mmCIF file of C-alpha atoms in Angstrom:
data_model
loop_
_atom_site.group_PDB
_atom_site.id
_atom_site.type_symbol
_atom_site.label_atom_id
_atom_site.label_comp_id
_atom_site.label_asym_id
_atom_site.label_seq_id
_atom_site.Cartn_x
_atom_site.Cartn_y
_atom_site.Cartn_z
ATOM 1 C CA UNK A 1 5.085 -61.758 -77.711
ATOM 2 C CA UNK A 2 7.026 -60.678 -74.568
ATOM 3 C CA UNK A 3 8.842 -58.159 -74.627
ATOM 4 C CA UNK A 4 10.507 -55.544 -71.844
ATOM 5 C CA UNK A 5 11.122 -51.421 -72.953
ATOM 6 C CA UNK A 6 14.328 -50.669 -70.577
ATOM 7 C CA UNK A 7 14.941 -47.123 -71.450
ATOM 8 C CA UNK A 8 18.657 -45.195 -70.518
ATOM 9 C CA UNK A 9 18.479 -42.208 -69.378
ATOM 10 C CA UNK A 10 20.992 -42.141 -66.292
ATOM 11 C CA UNK A 11 24.235 -40.699 -68.370
ATOM 12 C CA UNK A 12 26.778 -38.405 -66.732
ATOM 13 C CA UNK A 13 27.475 -36.612 -70.345
ATOM 14 C CA UNK A 14 30.545 -35.989 -69.445
ATOM 15 C CA UNK A 15 31.459 -34.670 -73.215
ATOM 16 C CA UNK A 16 28.409 -32.958 -73.816
ATOM 17 C CA UNK A 17 29.694 -29.938 -71.133
ATOM 18 C CA UNK A 18 26.371 -30.043 -69.348
ATOM 19 C CA UNK A 19 23.390 -33.031 -69.009
ATOM 20 C CA UNK A 20 22.826 -33.463 -72.242
ATOM 21 C CA UNK A 21 19.225 -35.462 -72.270
ATOM 22 C CA UNK A 22 17.857 -31.763 -71.330
ATOM 23 C CA UNK A 23 19.266 -30.255 -73.718
ATOM 24 C CA UNK A 24 16.683 -28.925 -76.262
ATOM 25 C CA UNK A 25 16.861 -29.880 -79.951
ATOM 26 C CA UNK A 26 14.109 -27.533 -82.247
ATOM 27 C CA UNK A 27 12.710 -26.502 -78.588
ATOM 28 C CA UNK A 28 12.175 -30.323 -76.975
ATOM 29 C CA UNK A 29 14.505 -31.745 -74.421
ATOM 30 C CA UNK A 30 16.818 -34.757 -76.300
ATOM 31 C CA UNK A 31 14.943 -37.660 -74.166
ATOM 32 C CA UNK A 32 11.355 -37.070 -75.110
ATOM 33 C CA UNK A 33 11.991 -37.960 -78.992
ATOM 34 C CA UNK A 34 12.406 -41.391 -78.497
ATOM 35 C CA UNK A 35 9.641 -41.610 -76.322
ATOM 36 C CA UNK A 36 7.144 -39.579 -78.308
ATOM 37 C CA UNK A 37 8.819 -42.059 -81.556
ATOM 38 C CA UNK A 38 7.558 -45.029 -78.798
ATOM 39 C CA UNK A 39 4.492 -43.560 -78.217
ATOM 40 C CA UNK A 40 3.219 -44.251 -80.865
ATOM 41 C CA UNK A 41 3.978 -47.898 -81.467
ATOM 42 C CA UNK A 42 1.130 -50.120 -80.844
ATOM 43 C CA UNK A 43 0.681 -50.630 -77.536
ATOM 44 C CA UNK A 44 0.994 -54.554 -77.220
ATOM 45 C CA UNK A 45 4.359 -54.907 -78.726
ATOM 46 C CA UNK A 46 5.545 -53.624 -74.898
ATOM 47 C CA UNK A 47 4.928 -56.124 -72.237
ATOM 48 C CA UNK A 48 6.248 -53.398 -69.533
ATOM 49 C CA UNK A 49 8.595 -50.274 -70.272
ATOM 50 C CA UNK A 50 10.958 -48.761 -67.518
ATOM 51 C CA UNK A 51 13.310 -46.085 -67.645
ATOM 52 C CA UNK A 52 16.156 -45.596 -65.557
ATOM 53 C CA UNK A 53 17.265 -42.104 -64.619
ATOM 54 C CA UNK A 54 19.572 -40.129 -61.953
ATOM 55 C CA UNK A 55 17.614 -37.069 -63.101
ATOM 56 C CA UNK A 56 14.649 -35.546 -61.150
ATOM 57 C CA UNK A 57 13.031 -33.241 -63.784
ATOM 58 C CA UNK A 58 13.247 -36.918 -66.064
ATOM 59 C CA UNK A 59 11.190 -38.559 -63.033
ATOM 60 C CA UNK A 60 8.414 -35.551 -62.674
ATOM 61 C CA UNK A 61 7.993 -35.661 -66.583
ATOM 62 C CA UNK A 62 6.966 -39.679 -66.902
ATOM 63 C CA UNK A 63 5.492 -40.690 -63.231
ATOM 64 C CA UNK A 64 2.342 -40.431 -65.252
ATOM 65 C CA UNK A 65 3.091 -42.164 -69.006
ATOM 66 C CA UNK A 66 2.861 -45.706 -67.675
ATOM 67 C CA UNK A 67 6.388 -46.235 -68.034
ATOM 68 C CA UNK A 68 8.648 -47.566 -64.520
ATOM 69 C CA UNK A 69 10.490 -45.392 -63.028
ATOM 70 C CA UNK A 70 13.808 -47.025 -62.062
ATOM 71 C CA UNK A 71 16.404 -44.250 -59.878
ATOM 72 C CA UNK A 72 20.020 -44.633 -60.635
ATOM 73 C CA UNK A 73 21.999 -42.343 -58.486
ATOM 74 C CA UNK A 74 25.185 -44.398 -58.950
ATOM 75 C CA UNK A 75 25.458 -43.334 -62.515
ATOM 76 C CA UNK A 76 29.432 -42.902 -62.295
ATOM 77 C CA UNK A 77 29.214 -47.027 -61.800
ATOM 78 C CA UNK A 78 28.077 -46.803 -65.660
ATOM 79 C CA UNK A 79 25.644 -47.721 -67.902
ATOM 80 C CA UNK A 80 26.307 -51.492 -66.311
ATOM 81 C CA UNK A 81 24.431 -50.597 -63.085
ATOM 82 C CA UNK A 82 21.629 -48.991 -64.975
ATOM 83 C CA UNK A 83 21.051 -52.057 -66.470
ATOM 84 C CA UNK A 84 21.261 -53.856 -63.528
ATOM 85 C CA UNK A 85 18.892 -51.977 -61.818
ATOM 86 C CA UNK A 86 16.358 -52.721 -64.747
ATOM 87 C CA UNK A 87 16.806 -56.259 -64.347
ATOM 88 C CA UNK A 88 16.823 -56.369 -60.721
ATOM 89 C CA UNK A 89 13.338 -54.464 -61.557
ATOM 90 C CA UNK A 90 12.373 -57.370 -63.394
ATOM 91 C CA UNK A 91 13.662 -60.137 -61.562
ATOM 92 C CA UNK A 92 10.608 -62.703 -61.697
ATOM 93 C CA UNK A 93 8.988 -61.503 -64.966
ATOM 94 C CA UNK A 94 9.871 -63.998 -67.778
ATOM 95 C CA UNK A 95 10.735 -61.618 -70.164
ATOM 96 C CA UNK A 96 12.655 -60.546 -73.513
ATOM 97 C CA UNK A 97 14.590 -56.853 -72.953
ATOM 98 C CA UNK A 98 14.558 -53.749 -75.547
ATOM 99 C CA UNK A 99 17.035 -52.239 -74.091
ATOM 100 C CA UNK A 100 17.597 -48.041 -75.837
ATOM 101 C CA UNK A 101 19.437 -45.330 -75.009
ATOM 102 C CA UNK A 102 17.769 -41.554 -74.750
ATOM 103 C CA UNK A 103 19.982 -39.781 -76.641
ATOM 104 C CA UNK A 104 19.672 -40.598 -80.347
ATOM 105 C CA UNK A 105 17.045 -37.976 -81.182
ATOM 106 C CA UNK A 106 16.390 -39.505 -84.512
ATOM 107 C CA UNK A 107 15.408 -42.815 -83.789
ATOM 108 C CA UNK A 108 11.944 -43.509 -85.718
ATOM 109 C CA UNK A 109 9.122 -45.870 -84.700
ATOM 110 C CA UNK A 110 9.221 -47.770 -87.585
ATOM 111 C CA UNK A 111 12.393 -49.416 -86.811
ATOM 112 C CA UNK A 112 11.999 -50.022 -83.526
ATOM 113 C CA UNK A 113 8.414 -52.115 -84.590
ATOM 114 C CA UNK A 114 11.060 -53.848 -87.316
ATOM 115 C CA UNK A 115 13.733 -55.001 -85.200
ATOM 116 C CA UNK A 116 11.214 -56.113 -83.105
ATOM 117 C CA UNK A 117 9.829 -58.248 -85.257
ATOM 118 C CA UNK A 118 13.064 -59.381 -87.176
ATOM 119 C CA UNK A 119 14.184 -60.729 -83.711
ATOM 120 C CA UNK A 120 11.003 -62.939 -83.158
ATOM 121 C CA UNK A 121 11.253 -63.814 -86.992
ATOM 122 C CA UNK A 122 14.729 -64.210 -86.880
ATOM 123 C CA UNK A 123 14.223 -66.862 -83.578
ATOM 124 C CA UNK A 124 17.853 -65.598 -82.479
ATOM 125 C CA UNK A 125 18.682 -64.622 -78.984
ATOM 126 C CA UNK A 126 20.174 -60.944 -80.007
ATOM 127 C CA UNK A 127 19.415 -58.517 -81.958
ATOM 128 C CA UNK A 128 20.425 -55.161 -83.029
ATOM 129 C CA UNK A 129 20.325 -51.805 -85.004
ATOM 130 C CA UNK A 130 23.344 -51.415 -87.121
ATOM 131 C CA UNK A 131 25.136 -49.204 -89.787
ATOM 132 C CA UNK A 132 27.058 -50.996 -92.380
ATOM 133 C CA UNK A 133 27.191 -54.462 -89.821
ATOM 134 C CA UNK A 134 28.364 -52.622 -86.948
ATOM 135 C CA UNK A 135 26.368 -53.173 -83.996
ATOM 136 C CA UNK A 136 24.325 -50.019 -82.376
ATOM 137 C CA UNK A 137 21.444 -48.975 -80.336
ATOM 138 C CA UNK A 138 18.608 -50.174 -79.653
ATOM 139 C CA UNK A 139 19.420 -53.636 -79.076
ATOM 140 C CA UNK A 140 17.395 -57.016 -78.037
ATOM 141 C CA UNK A 141 18.288 -59.498 -75.493
ATOM 142 C CA UNK A 142 15.949 -62.390 -74.823
ATOM 143 C CA UNK A 143 15.826 -63.522 -71.300
ATOM 144 C CA UNK A 144 18.307 -66.463 -71.641
ATOM 145 C CA UNK A 145 21.091 -63.585 -71.449
ATOM 146 C CA UNK A 146 19.992 -62.081 -68.068
ATOM 147 C CA UNK A 147 23.070 -63.717 -66.214
ATOM 148 C CA UNK A 148 25.373 -62.615 -68.648
ATOM 149 C CA UNK A 149 23.461 -58.793 -68.854
ATOM 150 C CA UNK A 150 24.323 -58.779 -64.681
ATOM 151 C CA UNK A 151 27.772 -60.023 -65.243
ATOM 152 C CA UNK A 152 28.343 -56.810 -66.877
ATOM 153 C CA UNK A 153 30.747 -54.529 -65.366
ATOM 154 C CA UNK A 154 31.850 -50.725 -65.205
ATOM 155 C CA UNK A 155 30.540 -48.712 -68.031
ATOM 156 C CA UNK A 156 30.676 -51.476 -70.293
ATOM 157 C CA UNK A 157 27.009 -52.177 -72.453
ATOM 158 C CA UNK A 158 25.765 -54.773 -74.440
ATOM 159 C CA UNK A 159 27.368 -54.406 -77.600
ATOM 160 C CA UNK A 160 30.110 -57.040 -75.692
ATOM 161 C CA UNK A 161 27.190 -59.590 -75.262
ATOM 162 C CA UNK A 162 26.454 -59.236 -78.865
ATOM 163 C CA UNK A 163 30.099 -59.448 -80.401
ATOM 164 C CA UNK A 164 30.677 -62.730 -78.329
ATOM 165 C CA UNK A 165 27.473 -64.393 -79.793
ATOM 166 C CA UNK A 166 27.869 -62.946 -83.625
ATOM 167 C CA UNK A 167 25.957 -65.922 -84.570
ATOM 168 C CA UNK A 168 22.740 -65.329 -82.340
ATOM 169 C CA UNK A 169 22.289 -62.112 -83.748
ATOM 170 C CA UNK A 170 20.082 -60.255 -85.851
ATOM 171 C CA UNK A 171 20.843 -57.339 -87.368
ATOM 172 C CA UNK A 172 18.613 -55.110 -88.676
ATOM 173 C CA UNK A 173 20.102 -52.222 -90.774
ATOM 174 C CA UNK A 174 18.921 -48.714 -90.088
ATOM 175 C CA UNK A 175 17.549 -47.092 -93.158
ATOM 176 C CA UNK A 176 19.654 -43.578 -92.546
ATOM 177 C CA UNK A 177 22.616 -43.013 -90.736
ATOM 178 C CA UNK A 178 21.067 -39.959 -88.281
ATOM 179 C CA UNK A 179 19.083 -42.724 -86.027
ATOM 180 C CA UNK A 180 22.240 -44.086 -84.596
ATOM 181 C CA UNK A 181 23.332 -41.401 -84.190
ATOM 182 C CA UNK A 182 24.152 -39.970 -80.486
ATOM 183 C CA UNK A 183 24.779 -37.117 -79.238
ATOM 184 C CA UNK A 184 28.040 -37.070 -77.150
ATOM 185 C CA UNK A 185 29.531 -33.795 -77.501
ATOM 186 C CA UNK A 186 27.187 -30.783 -78.488
ATOM 187 C CA UNK A 187 28.802 -30.355 -81.660
ATOM 188 C CA UNK A 188 27.617 -33.851 -82.671
ATOM 189 C CA UNK A 189 24.122 -31.969 -83.107
ATOM 190 C CA UNK A 190 25.588 -29.785 -85.728
ATOM 191 C CA UNK A 191 27.506 -32.163 -87.479
#
C-alpha cells in the first residue's frame, strides 16, 4: 500500500460564526478528534501524512506530530486550493490519496482503516465513506486521478470526480450516521 493521508483544515467556517476547527467539543478542539483516531491506526497504513491549514494554532500543535504542514493563506479560493497545495507537495510521489476533513469529530479509526483496505481489495480507483449510498468523507483517489483533482476549482471538492466515475468507486457504508456528520453550524453539534 502506498497511501498518503491529507487532512484538510483550512476552511473559513463561514456558516459556523467562528473558527469551528478550534471550537471545543467535550473540552477538546474539533480538529483533534480525527488526529487522535488516526493515531490509533497501524503506523504503516499511510506512507505520508499532510495537513493543510491556515490556522497558526493548528500549525503550532502539529509541528512535531509527524505531519507535513502545508500552509494555505488563500482559503477564500475554496477547498480545491487546499487540494492543489497538497498535490503540489506530492508532485513527484507515486501515491494514492486519502482526503479527510477535520470537522467530522465522530469518525472512527476502524472506519478509516476499513475504507483503505476496501479500496485496495476492490481494485477500483476511487473510494469513499457513504450513508445510504450517498458519498461523503473521507474519500480516496488513486494516483491516476491526480490530473482531475488538479482541475477542480473553487469550493468544489473530490465529490465531483466521484460522481463522474460511478463504476470506479468503492463505497463503504458508515456504521453510524454520526461518523459522516460534519459540523458546519454551531447548532449542528446539538441536533
